[in-house]
PDB file of C-alpha atoms in Angstrom:
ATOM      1  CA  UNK A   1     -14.959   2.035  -3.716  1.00  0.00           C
ATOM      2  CA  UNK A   2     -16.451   1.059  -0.585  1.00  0.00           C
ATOM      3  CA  UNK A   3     -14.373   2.995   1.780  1.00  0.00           C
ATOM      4  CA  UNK A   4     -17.253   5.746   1.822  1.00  0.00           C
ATOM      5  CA  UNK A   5     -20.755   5.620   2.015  1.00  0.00           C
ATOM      6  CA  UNK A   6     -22.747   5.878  -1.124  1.00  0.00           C
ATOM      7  CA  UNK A   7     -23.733   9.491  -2.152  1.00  0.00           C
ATOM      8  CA  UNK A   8     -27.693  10.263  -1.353  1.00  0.00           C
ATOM      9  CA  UNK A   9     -30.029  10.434  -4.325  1.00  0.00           C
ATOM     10  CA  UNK A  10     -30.485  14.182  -3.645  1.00  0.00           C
ATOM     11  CA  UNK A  11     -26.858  14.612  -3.711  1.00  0.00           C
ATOM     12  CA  UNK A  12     -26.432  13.380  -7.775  1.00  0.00           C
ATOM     13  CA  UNK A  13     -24.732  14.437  -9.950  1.00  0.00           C
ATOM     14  CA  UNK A  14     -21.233  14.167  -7.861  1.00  0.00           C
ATOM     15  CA  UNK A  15     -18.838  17.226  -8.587  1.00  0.00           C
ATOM     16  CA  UNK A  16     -15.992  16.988 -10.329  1.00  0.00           C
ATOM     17  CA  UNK A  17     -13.303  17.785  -7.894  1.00  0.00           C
ATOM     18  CA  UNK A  18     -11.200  20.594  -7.719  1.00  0.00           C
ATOM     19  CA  UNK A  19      -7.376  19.976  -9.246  1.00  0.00           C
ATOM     20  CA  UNK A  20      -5.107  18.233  -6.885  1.00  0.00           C
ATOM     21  CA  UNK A  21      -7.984  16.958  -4.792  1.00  0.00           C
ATOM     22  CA  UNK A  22      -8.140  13.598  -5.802  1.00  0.00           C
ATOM     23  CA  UNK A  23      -4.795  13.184  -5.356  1.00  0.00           C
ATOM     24  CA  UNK A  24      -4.545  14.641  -2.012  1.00  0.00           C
ATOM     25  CA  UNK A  25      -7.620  12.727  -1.164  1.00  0.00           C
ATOM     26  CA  UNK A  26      -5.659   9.084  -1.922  1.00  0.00           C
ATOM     27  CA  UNK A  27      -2.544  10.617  -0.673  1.00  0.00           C
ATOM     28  CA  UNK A  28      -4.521  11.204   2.771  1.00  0.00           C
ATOM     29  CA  UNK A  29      -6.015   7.493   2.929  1.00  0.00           C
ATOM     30  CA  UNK A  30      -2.480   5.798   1.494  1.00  0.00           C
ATOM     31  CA  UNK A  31      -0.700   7.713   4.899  1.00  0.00           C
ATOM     32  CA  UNK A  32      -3.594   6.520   6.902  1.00  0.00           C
ATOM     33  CA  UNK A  33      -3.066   2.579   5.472  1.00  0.00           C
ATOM     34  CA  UNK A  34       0.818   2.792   5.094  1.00  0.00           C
ATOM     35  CA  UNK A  35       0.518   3.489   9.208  1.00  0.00           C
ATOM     36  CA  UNK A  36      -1.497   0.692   9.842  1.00  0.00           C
ATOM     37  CA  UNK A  37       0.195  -2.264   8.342  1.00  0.00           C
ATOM     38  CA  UNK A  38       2.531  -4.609  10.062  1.00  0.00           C
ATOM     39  CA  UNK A  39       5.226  -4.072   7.891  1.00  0.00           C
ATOM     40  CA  UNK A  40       5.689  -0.416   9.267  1.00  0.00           C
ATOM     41  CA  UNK A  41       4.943  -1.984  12.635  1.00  0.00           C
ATOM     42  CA  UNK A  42       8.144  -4.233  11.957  1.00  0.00           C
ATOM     43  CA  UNK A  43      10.152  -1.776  10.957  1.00  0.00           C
ATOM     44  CA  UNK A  44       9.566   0.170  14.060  1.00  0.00           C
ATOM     45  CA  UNK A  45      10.255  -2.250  16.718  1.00  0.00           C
ATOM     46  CA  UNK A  46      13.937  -3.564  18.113  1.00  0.00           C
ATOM     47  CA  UNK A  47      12.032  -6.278  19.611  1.00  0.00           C
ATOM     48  CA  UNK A  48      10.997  -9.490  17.165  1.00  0.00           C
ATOM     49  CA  UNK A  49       9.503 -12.333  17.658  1.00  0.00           C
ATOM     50  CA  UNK A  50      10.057 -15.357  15.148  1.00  0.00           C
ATOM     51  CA  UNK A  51      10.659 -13.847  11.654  1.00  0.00           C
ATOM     52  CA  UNK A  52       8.688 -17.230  10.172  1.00  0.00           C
ATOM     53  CA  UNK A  53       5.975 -15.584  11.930  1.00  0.00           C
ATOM     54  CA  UNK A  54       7.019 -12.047  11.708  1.00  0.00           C
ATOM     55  CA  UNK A  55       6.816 -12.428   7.734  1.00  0.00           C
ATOM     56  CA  UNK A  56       3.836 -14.663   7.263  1.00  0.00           C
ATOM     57  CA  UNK A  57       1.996 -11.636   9.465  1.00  0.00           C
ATOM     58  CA  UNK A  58       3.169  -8.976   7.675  1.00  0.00           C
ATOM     59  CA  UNK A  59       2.451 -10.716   3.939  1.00  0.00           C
ATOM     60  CA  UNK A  60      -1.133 -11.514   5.383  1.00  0.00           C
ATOM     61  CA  UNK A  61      -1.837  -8.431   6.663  1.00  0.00           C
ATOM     62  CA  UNK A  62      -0.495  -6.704   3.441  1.00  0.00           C
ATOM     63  CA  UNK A  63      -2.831  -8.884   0.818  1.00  0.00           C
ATOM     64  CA  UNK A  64      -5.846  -8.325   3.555  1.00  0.00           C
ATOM     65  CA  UNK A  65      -4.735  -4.383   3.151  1.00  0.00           C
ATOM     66  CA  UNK A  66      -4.425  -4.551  -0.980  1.00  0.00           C
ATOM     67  CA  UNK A  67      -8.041  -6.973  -0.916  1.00  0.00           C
ATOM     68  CA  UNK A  68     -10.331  -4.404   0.761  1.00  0.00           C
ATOM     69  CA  UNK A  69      -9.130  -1.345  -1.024  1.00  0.00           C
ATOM     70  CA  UNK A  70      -9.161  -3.492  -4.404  1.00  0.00           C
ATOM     71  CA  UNK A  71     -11.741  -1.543  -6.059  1.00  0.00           C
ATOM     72  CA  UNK A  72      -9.927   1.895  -5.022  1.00  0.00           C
ATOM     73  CA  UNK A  73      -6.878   0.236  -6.150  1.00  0.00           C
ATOM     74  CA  UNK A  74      -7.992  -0.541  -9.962  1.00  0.00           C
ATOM     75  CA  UNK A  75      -9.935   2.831 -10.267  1.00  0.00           C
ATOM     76  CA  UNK A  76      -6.653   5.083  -9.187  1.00  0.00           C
ATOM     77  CA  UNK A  77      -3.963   2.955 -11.187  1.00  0.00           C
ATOM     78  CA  UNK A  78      -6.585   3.283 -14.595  1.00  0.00           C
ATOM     79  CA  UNK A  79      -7.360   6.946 -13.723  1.00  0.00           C
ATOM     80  CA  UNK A  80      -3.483   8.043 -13.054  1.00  0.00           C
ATOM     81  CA  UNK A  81      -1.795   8.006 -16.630  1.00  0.00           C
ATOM     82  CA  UNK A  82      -4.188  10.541 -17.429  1.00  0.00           C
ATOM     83  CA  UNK A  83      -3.901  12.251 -13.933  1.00  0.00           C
ATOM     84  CA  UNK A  84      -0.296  13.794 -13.337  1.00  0.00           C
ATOM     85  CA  UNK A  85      -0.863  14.978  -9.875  1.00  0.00           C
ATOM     86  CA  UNK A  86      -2.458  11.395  -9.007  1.00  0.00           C
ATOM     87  CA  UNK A  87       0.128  10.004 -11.273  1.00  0.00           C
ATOM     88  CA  UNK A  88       2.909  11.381  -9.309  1.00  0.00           C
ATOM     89  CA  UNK A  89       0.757  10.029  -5.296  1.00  0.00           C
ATOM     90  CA  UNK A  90       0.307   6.734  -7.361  1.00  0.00           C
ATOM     91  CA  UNK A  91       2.710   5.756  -8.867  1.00  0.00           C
ATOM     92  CA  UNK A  92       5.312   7.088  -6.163  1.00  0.00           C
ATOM     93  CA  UNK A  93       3.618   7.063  -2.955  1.00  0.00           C
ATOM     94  CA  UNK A  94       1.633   4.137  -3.143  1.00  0.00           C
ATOM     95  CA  UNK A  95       2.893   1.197  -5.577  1.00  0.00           C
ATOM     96  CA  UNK A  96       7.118   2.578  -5.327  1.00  0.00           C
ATOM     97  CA  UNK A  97       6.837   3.605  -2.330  1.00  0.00           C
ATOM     98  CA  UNK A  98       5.640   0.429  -0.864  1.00  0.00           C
ATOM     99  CA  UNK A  99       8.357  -1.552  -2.937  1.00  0.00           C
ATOM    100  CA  UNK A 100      10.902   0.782  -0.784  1.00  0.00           C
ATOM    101  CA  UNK A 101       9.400  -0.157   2.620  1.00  0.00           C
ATOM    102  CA  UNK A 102       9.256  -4.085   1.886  1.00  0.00           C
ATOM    103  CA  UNK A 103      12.939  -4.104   0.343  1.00  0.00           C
ATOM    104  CA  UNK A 104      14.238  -1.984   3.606  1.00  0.00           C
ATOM    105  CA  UNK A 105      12.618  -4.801   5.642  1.00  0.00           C
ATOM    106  CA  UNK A 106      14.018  -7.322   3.795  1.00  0.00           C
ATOM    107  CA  UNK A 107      17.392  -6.240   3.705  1.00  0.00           C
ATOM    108  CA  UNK A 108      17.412  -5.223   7.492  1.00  0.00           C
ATOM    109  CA  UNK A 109      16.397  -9.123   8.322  1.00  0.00           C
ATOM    110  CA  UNK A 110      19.737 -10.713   7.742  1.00  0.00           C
ATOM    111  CA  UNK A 111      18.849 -13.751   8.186  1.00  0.00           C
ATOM    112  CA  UNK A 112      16.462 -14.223   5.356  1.00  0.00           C
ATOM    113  CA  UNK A 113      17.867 -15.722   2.505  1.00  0.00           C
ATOM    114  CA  UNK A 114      16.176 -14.117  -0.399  1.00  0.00           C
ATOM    115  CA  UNK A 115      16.235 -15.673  -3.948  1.00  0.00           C
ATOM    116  CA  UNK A 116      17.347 -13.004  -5.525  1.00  0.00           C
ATOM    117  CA  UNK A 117      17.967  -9.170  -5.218  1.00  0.00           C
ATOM    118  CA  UNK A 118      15.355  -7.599  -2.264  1.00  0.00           C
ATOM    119  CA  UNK A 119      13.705  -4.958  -4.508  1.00  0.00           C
ATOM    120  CA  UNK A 120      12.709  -7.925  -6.860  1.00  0.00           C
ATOM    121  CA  UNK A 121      12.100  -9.874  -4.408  1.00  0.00           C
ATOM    122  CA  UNK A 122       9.673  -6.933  -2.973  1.00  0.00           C
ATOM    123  CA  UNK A 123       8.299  -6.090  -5.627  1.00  0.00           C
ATOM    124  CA  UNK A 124       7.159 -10.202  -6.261  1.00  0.00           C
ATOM    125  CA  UNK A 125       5.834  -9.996  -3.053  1.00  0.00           C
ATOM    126  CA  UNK A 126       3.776  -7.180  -3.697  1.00  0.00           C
ATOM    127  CA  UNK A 127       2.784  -8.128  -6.976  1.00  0.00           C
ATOM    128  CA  UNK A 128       1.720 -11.765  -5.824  1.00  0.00           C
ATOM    129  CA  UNK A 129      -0.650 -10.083  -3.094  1.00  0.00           C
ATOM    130  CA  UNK A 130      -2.368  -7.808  -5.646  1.00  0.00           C
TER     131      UNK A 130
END
């Protein structure tokens, strides 16, 4: 996906990988991300500056985020129905998981007036990125 150099030549055929280590593998780069984007950076801090700016930085930085990883992305959401252990990272690490962070924010900055319930409205936000 372009987060890791190419295997060598020499180095073909790739091995299958042991069970659970896929899934441990995007559960390990999905902590490293999640810790990296603004929106946990928002969270974190009692100081704010404008939340016009605020948001706008935190959706940016989120679709940058989903944009580079967008190749990971479509091979580990086709590849986890058949995959319970990557399934279960997936499914509710990555994609629900997120949804949980962006409503929290939401709901925590009063004075945004949402158009509707903050999971949905999360989850549009999300969705519109990807």
């Amino acid at each position: 996906d372009g987060a890791e150099p190419l295997p060598e030549v020499a180095d073909l055929p790739v091995r299958a990988p042991a069970e659970g280590e896929l899934a441990a593998m995007v559960a390990e780069r999905l902590r490293g991300e999640v810790e990296q984007l603004r929106l946990v950076e928002a969270l974190s801090k009692r100081r704010r500056g404008p939340l016009a700016v605020e948001l706008s930085e935190i959706i940016t930085n989120l679709y940058d985020t989903l944009s580079r990883h967008r190749v990971g992305i479509k091979l580990v959401d086709r590849c986890a129905p058949e995959l319970p252990e990557l399934a279960e990272v997936w499914f509710g690490q990555g994609r629900s998981g997120l949804v949980v962070v962006l409503t929290e924010y939401l709901q925590r900055r009063k004075a945004l007036r949402l158009p509707g319930p903050a999971p949905l409205v999360a989850r549009t936000i999300l969705e519109t990125c990807v």
